[in-house]
Amino acid sequence: MDTAASPSTGTTAPALTDRNRRKVATAAALASAVEWYDYFVFGIAAALVLGDLYFPAGSSSAGVLAAFATFAVGFLARPIGGIIAGQLGDKRGRKPMLVLALTLMGVATTGIGLLPTYETIGIAAPVLLVLLRVLQGIAVGAQWGGAMLMATEYAPEGKRGLYGSLVQLGVPIGVVTANTVFLIAGATTSDSTFAAWGWRLPFFVGVLVLVLAWYIHTRVEETPAFREAERALAEQEKGEARSPLRMILRSHLGTVFLAGGSFAVNTATFYIIITGVLDYATRELDMKRSAVLAVSLCVSLTQLVLIPAAAALSDRIGRLRIYAFGAVGLLLWAVPLFLLIDTASLLWLAVGTFVTSCFLSIMYGPQAALFAELFTAEMRYTGASLGYQIAAVFGGGLAPFVMVLLLEATGTSMAVSGYIIGLAVIALISIRILSRRAAAREEATAAPEEEGAAPQEEENTPAQA
């Protein structure tokens, strides 16, 4: 069986107080928010200005495709960050990898803000842009697992979903902040000034990431679950080198791919509505940039309520049940979404993306706890990160690029709806298999109890939680 039952994460350490739990959860949520802010400002800039400034050749569509391809490169680099940080995070601790990821992101994002354009330094400009985007991808690939585990492994009994959702809130917070900063930059500069240097201002906010990295490094303790796993495996490491990645590849690779398959539709649809639709609405439907950004901002604000609500509900009735409901919603709403967007009405654009956002939030809320519960503590950083980043590569990273290609090739947005539907079917198949495995594990755990054996203490499985 690929899925692994997890050991208890309880601890009697004096530091595990409600105050300390809240401090760690807040730090993890802030780390996620600033990291995603830095990541999203690139996507918005790619949709608005980067094509003309760094890839000034051919048609406007070609420039946008080149910019979105650079956007996708960051996603291709994310599994690298997940593997490196996962290996070290499972062996050396969650906190050091989170600090390293934040530092790398702050440096890369500030570097993009300072990068000269093609007109100034020629071919070196797009080359350096791609390299900095790769660093962003490695950073965010390393960050998610660390922030998620800092929150969930400190969570009190029965609230792992809720605590994990605090890290998930980093995504809508990042989107809201990125859109707000771009709106302010656009409102305070003319179109020519915005294209010249106004677009750079949002990237300089990335310096704040370095401040947060210092705070976590000096004020936040390592998670109790990692300390327990570290002690339990100390003797084993003396005899042989322990490789979490080798453990995953040898015995749990199927779980990694199922996790990725279950989440790809979520991340693809998310990047379609916040990045692909921004380009489509402004370039093809002639809608105003500021109005579309404002809609994206308002829709993202609703996720601040929906994500923790879905996560809290998953603590009561089960992660996979909530998760599957969101995937079904995305499948059914894919066609109405683009029928509404194609009206070129700001109101219907808002309605279409709002409903989509609701289904995304329903999936995204319990996702952190779900992925954490698929793997034991000694391989959790590696396994959860790989599952998440595989979905990011084949879902989110390629989604805006695939959207432009589909629109150019078919001339209809219904092709994009079909893309979302296909990913939703894959998600539902993956969720079904994970659900069956969780049920089988519950039966295997219940068997000793029926025979009178003492039940084994363990974390909630995805079906139980």
Coordinates of C-alpha atoms in Angstrom, one line a residue:
M1 CA 0.0 0.0 0.0
D2 CA 1.4 3.4 -0.9
T3 CA -0.3 5.5 1.7
A4 CA 1.3 5.5 5.1
A5 CA -0.3 5.7 8.5
S6 CA 1.3 8.5 10.5
P7 CA 2.6 8.2 14.0
S8 CA 1.3 10.4 16.8
T9 CA 2.6 13.9 16.8
G10 CA 1.8 14.6 20.4
T11 CA 4.4 15.9 22.8
T12 CA 4.7 16.9 26.4
A13 CA 7.4 19.6 25.7
P14 CA 6.8 22.7 27.8
A15 CA 7.0 24.9 24.7
L16 CA 3.9 23.4 23.2
T17 CA 1.4 26.0 24.6
D18 CA -1.6 27.6 23.0
R19 CA 0.4 30.8 22.7
N20 CA 3.3 29.2 21.1
R21 CA 1.0 27.3 18.7
R22 CA -0.6 30.6 17.6
K23 CA 2.8 32.3 17.2
V24 CA 4.1 29.5 15.0
A25 CA 0.9 29.3 12.9
T26 CA 0.9 33.1 12.4
A27 CA 4.6 33.0 11.4
A28 CA 3.9 30.2 8.9
A29 CA 0.9 32.0 7.5
L30 CA 2.9 35.2 7.0
A31 CA 5.7 33.3 5.4
S32 CA 3.3 31.8 3.0
A33 CA 1.6 35.2 2.2
V34 CA 4.8 37.1 1.5
E35 CA 6.2 34.2 -0.5
W36 CA 3.1 33.9 -2.7
Y37 CA 3.0 37.7 -3.1
D38 CA 6.4 37.7 -4.6
Y39 CA 5.5 34.7 -6.8
F40 CA 2.2 36.3 -8.0
V41 CA 3.6 39.7 -8.9
F42 CA 5.5 38.0 -11.7
G43 CA 2.4 36.4 -13.1
I44 CA 0.5 39.8 -13.1
A45 CA 3.5 41.5 -14.7
A46 CA 3.8 38.7 -17.3
A47 CA 0.2 39.3 -18.3
L48 CA 0.6 43.1 -18.5
V49 CA 4.1 44.3 -19.5
L50 CA 6.9 41.7 -19.5
G51 CA 6.2 40.4 -23.0
D52 CA 6.9 43.8 -24.6
L53 CA 9.8 44.7 -22.3
Y54 CA 11.8 41.4 -22.4
F55 CA 10.5 39.6 -25.5
P56 CA 9.9 42.4 -28.0
A57 CA 9.5 40.5 -31.3
G58 CA 6.6 39.3 -33.4
S59 CA 2.9 39.7 -32.5
S60 CA 1.5 40.6 -29.1
S61 CA 0.4 37.0 -28.7
A62 CA 4.0 35.8 -29.2
G63 CA 5.2 38.2 -26.6
V64 CA 2.6 37.1 -24.1
L65 CA 3.4 33.4 -24.9
A66 CA 7.1 34.1 -24.2
A67 CA 6.3 35.9 -20.9
F68 CA 3.9 33.0 -19.8
A69 CA 6.6 30.5 -20.8
T70 CA 9.0 32.3 -18.5
F71 CA 6.2 32.2 -15.9
A72 CA 5.9 28.4 -16.4
V73 CA 9.7 28.0 -15.9
G74 CA 9.2 28.9 -12.3
F75 CA 6.8 26.0 -11.9
L76 CA 9.3 23.6 -13.5
A77 CA 11.8 24.6 -10.9
R78 CA 9.4 24.1 -8.0
P79 CA 9.9 20.3 -7.7
I80 CA 13.7 21.0 -7.5
G81 CA 13.0 23.2 -4.4
G82 CA 10.6 20.6 -3.0
I83 CA 13.1 17.8 -3.4
I84 CA 16.1 19.7 -1.9
A85 CA 14.1 21.2 0.9
G86 CA 12.2 18.0 1.5
Q87 CA 15.4 15.9 1.9
L88 CA 17.0 18.5 4.2
G89 CA 13.8 19.3 6.0
D90 CA 13.1 15.7 6.8
K91 CA 16.6 15.2 8.1
R92 CA 17.6 18.6 9.5
G93 CA 14.3 20.3 10.4
R94 CA 11.4 22.3 9.0
K95 CA 12.5 25.8 10.2
P96 CA 15.9 26.1 8.5
M97 CA 14.4 25.2 5.1
L98 CA 11.6 27.7 5.5
V99 CA 14.1 30.5 6.4
L100 CA 16.3 29.5 3.4
A101 CA 13.3 29.6 1.0
L102 CA 12.2 33.0 2.2
T103 CA 15.7 34.4 1.8
L104 CA 16.0 33.1 -1.7
M105 CA 12.6 34.4 -2.7
G106 CA 13.4 37.9 -1.4
V107 CA 16.7 38.1 -3.3
A108 CA 15.2 36.8 -6.6
T109 CA 12.1 39.1 -6.5
T110 CA 14.1 42.2 -5.7
G111 CA 16.5 41.2 -8.5
I112 CA 13.6 41.1 -11.0
G113 CA 12.5 44.6 -9.9
L114 CA 16.1 45.9 -10.7
L115 CA 16.6 44.0 -13.9
P116 CA 17.3 46.1 -17.1
T117 CA 15.1 45.5 -20.1
Y118 CA 15.9 44.0 -23.5
E119 CA 16.3 47.5 -24.9
T120 CA 19.1 48.2 -22.4
I121 CA 21.1 45.1 -22.3
G122 CA 19.8 43.0 -25.1
I123 CA 19.5 39.2 -24.9
A124 CA 21.0 39.2 -21.4
A125 CA 17.7 40.6 -20.1
P126 CA 15.4 37.7 -20.9
V127 CA 18.1 35.2 -19.9
L128 CA 18.5 36.8 -16.5
L129 CA 14.7 37.1 -16.1
V130 CA 14.4 33.3 -16.7
L131 CA 17.2 32.6 -14.2
L132 CA 15.6 34.8 -11.5
R133 CA 12.2 33.2 -12.2
V134 CA 13.9 29.8 -11.7
L135 CA 15.1 31.0 -8.3
Q136 CA 11.6 32.1 -7.4
G137 CA 10.3 28.6 -8.4
I138 CA 12.9 26.8 -6.3
A139 CA 12.1 29.1 -3.3
V140 CA 8.3 28.6 -3.4
G141 CA 8.8 24.8 -4.0
A142 CA 10.9 24.7 -0.8
Q143 CA 8.6 27.1 1.2
W144 CA 5.2 25.4 1.0
G145 CA 6.2 22.1 2.7
G146 CA 8.0 24.0 5.5
A147 CA 5.3 26.5 6.2
M148 CA 2.6 23.8 6.0
L149 CA 4.4 21.4 8.4
M150 CA 5.2 24.2 10.8
A151 CA 1.5 24.9 11.1
T152 CA 0.0 21.3 11.0
E153 CA 2.6 19.7 13.2
Y154 CA 2.0 22.3 15.9
A155 CA -1.8 22.0 15.6
P156 CA -3.8 20.8 18.6
E157 CA -5.9 17.6 18.4
G158 CA -8.8 17.8 16.0
K159 CA -7.7 21.1 14.4
R160 CA -5.0 20.1 11.9
G161 CA -7.2 21.1 9.0
L162 CA -7.9 24.6 10.4
Y163 CA -4.3 25.2 11.3
G164 CA -3.1 24.0 7.9
S165 CA -5.6 26.4 6.2
L166 CA -3.8 29.3 7.8
V167 CA -0.9 28.6 5.5
Q168 CA -3.3 28.1 2.5
L169 CA -4.6 31.6 3.2
G170 CA -1.2 32.9 2.0
V171 CA -2.4 32.3 -1.5
P172 CA -5.4 34.7 -1.5
I173 CA -3.5 37.2 0.7
G174 CA -0.7 37.1 -1.8
V175 CA -3.1 37.6 -4.7
V176 CA -4.9 40.5 -2.9
T177 CA -1.7 42.2 -2.0
A178 CA -0.2 41.8 -5.4
N179 CA -3.3 43.1 -7.2
T180 CA -3.6 46.0 -4.7
V181 CA 0.0 47.1 -5.2
F182 CA -0.3 46.8 -9.0
L183 CA -3.6 48.8 -8.9
I184 CA -1.9 51.5 -6.8
A185 CA 1.1 51.6 -9.2
G186 CA -1.2 51.9 -12.2
A187 CA -3.4 54.6 -10.6
T188 CA -0.4 56.7 -9.6
T189 CA 1.4 56.6 -12.9
S190 CA 0.5 57.2 -16.5
D191 CA 0.5 54.2 -18.9
S192 CA 3.9 55.2 -20.3
T193 CA 5.4 55.7 -16.8
F194 CA 3.9 52.4 -15.7
A195 CA 5.5 50.6 -18.6
A196 CA 8.8 52.4 -18.0
W197 CA 9.3 51.8 -14.3
G198 CA 5.9 51.7 -12.4
W199 CA 5.6 48.0 -12.9
R200 CA 8.9 47.5 -10.9
L201 CA 7.5 48.9 -7.7
P202 CA 5.6 45.8 -6.6
F203 CA 8.8 43.7 -6.9
F204 CA 10.6 45.9 -4.3
V205 CA 8.1 44.8 -1.6
G206 CA 10.0 41.5 -1.7
V207 CA 12.6 43.0 0.6
L208 CA 10.2 42.5 3.4
V209 CA 10.6 38.7 3.0
L210 CA 14.1 39.0 4.3
V211 CA 12.8 40.6 7.5
L212 CA 10.4 37.8 8.1
A213 CA 13.1 35.2 7.4
W214 CA 15.2 36.8 10.2
Y215 CA 12.2 36.7 12.6
I216 CA 11.4 33.0 12.0
H217 CA 15.1 32.2 12.3
T218 CA 15.4 33.9 15.7
R219 CA 12.0 33.5 17.3
V220 CA 10.3 30.3 16.1
E221 CA 11.1 26.8 17.4
E222 CA 11.3 23.5 15.4
T223 CA 8.1 21.4 15.3
P224 CA 7.5 18.7 17.9
A225 CA 6.7 16.1 15.2
F226 CA 10.1 16.5 13.6
R227 CA 11.9 16.3 17.0
E228 CA 10.1 13.0 17.7
A229 CA 10.9 11.6 14.3
E230 CA 14.5 12.7 14.7
R231 CA 14.9 10.9 18.1
A232 CA 13.2 7.8 16.8
L233 CA 15.5 7.5 13.8
A234 CA 18.7 8.6 15.5
E235 CA 19.9 5.0 16.0
Q236 CA 18.9 4.0 12.5
E237 CA 20.9 6.9 11.0
K238 CA 24.0 5.6 12.8
G239 CA 23.9 2.4 10.9
E240 CA 22.8 3.6 7.5
A241 CA 22.3 6.9 5.7
R242 CA 18.6 7.8 5.7
S243 CA 17.2 9.3 2.5
P244 CA 13.6 10.5 2.6
L245 CA 13.6 10.8 -1.1
R246 CA 14.7 7.2 -1.5
M247 CA 12.0 6.1 0.9
I248 CA 9.4 7.9 -1.2
L249 CA 10.6 6.6 -4.5
R250 CA 10.8 3.1 -3.2
S251 CA 7.5 2.7 -1.4
H252 CA 5.3 5.8 -1.8
L253 CA 5.7 7.1 -5.3
G254 CA 2.1 6.2 -6.2
T255 CA 0.8 8.3 -3.3
V256 CA 2.8 11.3 -4.6
F257 CA 1.3 11.0 -8.1
L258 CA -2.2 10.5 -6.7
A259 CA -1.7 13.6 -4.5
G260 CA -0.5 15.6 -7.6
G261 CA -3.3 14.3 -9.7
S262 CA -5.9 15.3 -7.2
F263 CA -4.7 18.9 -7.0
A264 CA -3.7 19.7 -10.6
V265 CA -7.2 20.9 -11.5
N266 CA -7.2 23.3 -8.5
T267 CA -3.9 25.0 -9.3
A268 CA -4.5 25.1 -13.1
T269 CA -8.0 26.7 -12.7
F270 CA -6.6 29.2 -10.1
Y271 CA -3.8 30.4 -12.4
I272 CA -6.3 30.5 -15.4
I273 CA -8.6 32.9 -13.5
I274 CA -5.9 35.2 -11.9
T275 CA -3.4 35.3 -14.8
G276 CA -4.8 33.8 -18.0
V277 CA -8.1 35.6 -17.7
L278 CA -6.3 38.9 -17.0
D279 CA -4.6 38.6 -20.3
Y280 CA -7.6 37.3 -22.2
A281 CA -10.0 40.0 -20.8
T282 CA -7.7 42.9 -21.5
R283 CA -6.1 41.8 -24.8
E284 CA -9.0 39.9 -26.5
L285 CA -12.2 41.3 -24.9
D286 CA -10.9 44.9 -24.5
M287 CA -11.8 45.2 -20.8
K288 CA -10.0 47.7 -18.7
R289 CA -6.9 46.5 -16.8
S290 CA -7.7 48.2 -13.6
A291 CA -11.3 46.8 -13.6
V292 CA -10.2 43.2 -14.1
L293 CA -7.5 43.6 -11.4
A294 CA -10.2 44.9 -9.0
V295 CA -12.4 41.9 -9.7
S296 CA -9.6 39.6 -9.1
L297 CA -8.8 41.4 -5.8
C298 CA -12.4 41.2 -4.6
V299 CA -12.8 37.6 -5.5
S300 CA -9.6 36.7 -3.7
L301 CA -10.9 38.4 -0.5
T302 CA -13.8 36.0 -0.3
Q303 CA -11.3 33.1 -0.1
L304 CA -10.1 34.5 3.2
V305 CA -13.4 33.3 4.7
L306 CA -14.1 30.2 2.6
I307 CA -10.7 28.5 2.9
P308 CA -10.6 28.2 6.8
A309 CA -14.4 27.4 6.7
A310 CA -13.8 24.4 4.4
A311 CA -10.8 23.3 6.4
A312 CA -12.7 23.4 9.7
L313 CA -15.5 21.4 8.1
S314 CA -12.9 18.8 7.0
D315 CA -11.8 18.4 10.6
R316 CA -15.4 17.2 11.3
I317 CA -16.6 15.2 8.2
G318 CA -13.4 14.3 6.4
R319 CA -10.8 15.8 4.1
L320 CA -11.5 13.7 1.0
R321 CA -15.2 14.3 1.1
I322 CA -14.8 18.1 1.1
Y323 CA -12.0 17.8 -1.5
A324 CA -14.1 15.8 -3.9
F325 CA -17.0 18.2 -3.6
G326 CA -14.8 21.1 -4.8
A327 CA -13.5 19.0 -7.7
V328 CA -17.0 18.1 -8.8
G329 CA -17.9 21.8 -8.7
L330 CA -15.0 22.8 -10.9
L331 CA -15.9 20.1 -13.4
L332 CA -19.6 21.3 -13.6
W333 CA -18.7 25.1 -13.6
A334 CA -15.9 25.0 -16.3
V335 CA -18.3 25.7 -19.2
P336 CA -20.5 28.4 -17.5
L337 CA -17.3 30.2 -16.3
F338 CA -16.2 31.1 -19.9
L339 CA -19.7 31.6 -21.2
L340 CA -20.0 34.4 -18.6
I341 CA -16.4 35.8 -19.2
D342 CA -17.1 35.9 -23.0
T343 CA -19.9 38.4 -22.4
A344 CA -17.1 41.0 -21.7
S345 CA -19.3 42.2 -18.8
L346 CA -17.5 43.1 -15.6
L347 CA -20.5 41.9 -13.6
W348 CA -20.6 38.4 -15.2
L349 CA -16.8 38.2 -15.1
A350 CA -17.1 38.7 -11.3
V351 CA -19.9 36.2 -11.0
G352 CA -18.0 33.5 -13.0
T353 CA -14.7 33.9 -11.2
F354 CA -16.4 34.2 -7.8
V355 CA -18.2 30.8 -8.1
T356 CA -15.0 29.3 -9.4
S357 CA -13.2 30.7 -6.4
C358 CA -15.7 29.1 -4.1
F359 CA -14.9 25.6 -5.5
L360 CA -11.2 26.3 -5.4
S361 CA -11.4 27.3 -1.7
I362 CA -13.4 24.2 -0.8
M363 CA -10.5 22.1 -2.2
Y364 CA -7.7 24.3 -1.0
G365 CA -8.8 24.6 2.6
P366 CA -8.2 20.9 3.7
Q367 CA -5.4 20.3 1.2
A368 CA -2.4 21.0 3.6
A369 CA -3.7 18.7 6.3
L370 CA -4.7 16.0 3.7
F371 CA -1.2 16.0 2.1
A372 CA 0.5 15.9 5.5
E373 CA -1.6 12.9 6.6
L374 CA -0.5 10.9 3.5
F375 CA 3.1 10.5 4.8
T376 CA 4.8 9.7 8.1
A377 CA 6.8 12.4 9.8
E378 CA 10.3 11.2 8.7
M379 CA 9.3 11.6 5.0
R380 CA 6.4 14.1 5.2
Y381 CA 8.3 17.2 4.0
T382 CA 9.5 15.3 0.9
G383 CA 6.3 13.5 0.0
A384 CA 3.9 16.3 0.6
S385 CA 6.1 18.8 -1.3
L386 CA 6.6 16.5 -4.3
G387 CA 2.8 15.9 -4.6
Y388 CA 2.1 19.6 -4.4
Q389 CA 4.8 20.6 -6.9
I390 CA 3.9 17.9 -9.4
A391 CA 0.5 19.4 -9.5
A392 CA 2.0 22.9 -9.8
V393 CA 4.1 21.9 -12.8
F394 CA 1.5 20.1 -14.8
G395 CA -1.4 22.2 -13.6
G396 CA -0.6 25.8 -12.6
G397 CA 2.7 26.4 -14.4
L398 CA 1.4 25.4 -17.9
A399 CA -2.2 26.6 -17.5
P400 CA -1.8 30.2 -18.7
F401 CA 0.5 29.1 -21.5
V402 CA -1.9 26.3 -22.5
M403 CA -4.8 28.7 -22.3
V404 CA -3.3 31.1 -24.9
L405 CA -2.3 28.2 -27.2
L406 CA -5.9 26.8 -27.0
L407 CA -7.4 30.2 -27.7
E408 CA -5.1 30.8 -30.7
A409 CA -5.6 27.3 -32.1
T410 CA -9.3 27.0 -31.7
G411 CA -10.6 30.5 -31.5
T412 CA -13.0 29.6 -28.7
S413 CA -12.8 29.7 -24.9
M414 CA -14.7 26.4 -24.7
A415 CA -11.4 24.7 -25.4
V416 CA -10.1 26.1 -22.1
S417 CA -13.3 24.7 -20.4
G418 CA -12.5 21.3 -21.8
Y419 CA -8.9 21.6 -20.4
I420 CA -10.4 22.2 -16.9
I421 CA -12.9 19.4 -17.2
G422 CA -10.1 16.9 -18.2
L423 CA -8.1 17.8 -15.1
A424 CA -11.2 17.6 -12.9
V425 CA -11.8 14.0 -14.1
I426 CA -8.2 13.1 -13.2
A427 CA -8.7 14.7 -9.8
L428 CA -11.8 12.7 -9.1
I429 CA -10.2 9.4 -10.1
S430 CA -7.2 10.2 -7.8
I431 CA -9.4 11.2 -4.9
R432 CA -11.4 7.9 -5.3
I433 CA -8.2 5.8 -5.2
L434 CA -7.0 7.7 -2.1
S435 CA -10.3 7.3 -0.4
R436 CA -10.3 3.5 -1.0
R437 CA -6.8 3.3 0.4
A438 CA -7.8 5.3 3.5
A439 CA -10.8 3.0 4.0
A440 CA -8.6 -0.1 3.6
R441 CA -6.1 1.3 6.2
E442 CA -9.0 1.9 8.6
E443 CA -10.2 -1.7 8.3
A444 CA -6.6 -2.9 8.9
T445 CA -6.4 -0.8 12.0
A446 CA -9.8 -1.9 13.3
A447 CA -9.0 -5.6 12.9
P448 CA -6.7 -5.9 16.0
E449 CA -9.4 -4.1 18.1
E450 CA -12.0 -6.6 17.2
E451 CA -9.6 -9.4 18.3
G452 CA -9.1 -7.6 21.7
A453 CA -5.8 -6.1 21.0
A454 CA -5.0 -2.6 22.2
P455 CA -5.6 0.0 19.5
Q456 CA -2.6 1.8 18.1
E457 CA -2.5 5.5 18.6
E458 CA -2.2 7.3 15.3
E459 CA -3.0 10.5 13.5
N460 CA -6.3 11.0 11.6
T461 CA -6.3 9.4 8.1
P462 CA -7.7 11.5 5.3
A463 CA -11.0 9.6 5.6
Q464 CA -11.3 10.1 9.3
A465 CA -10.2 13.7 9.7

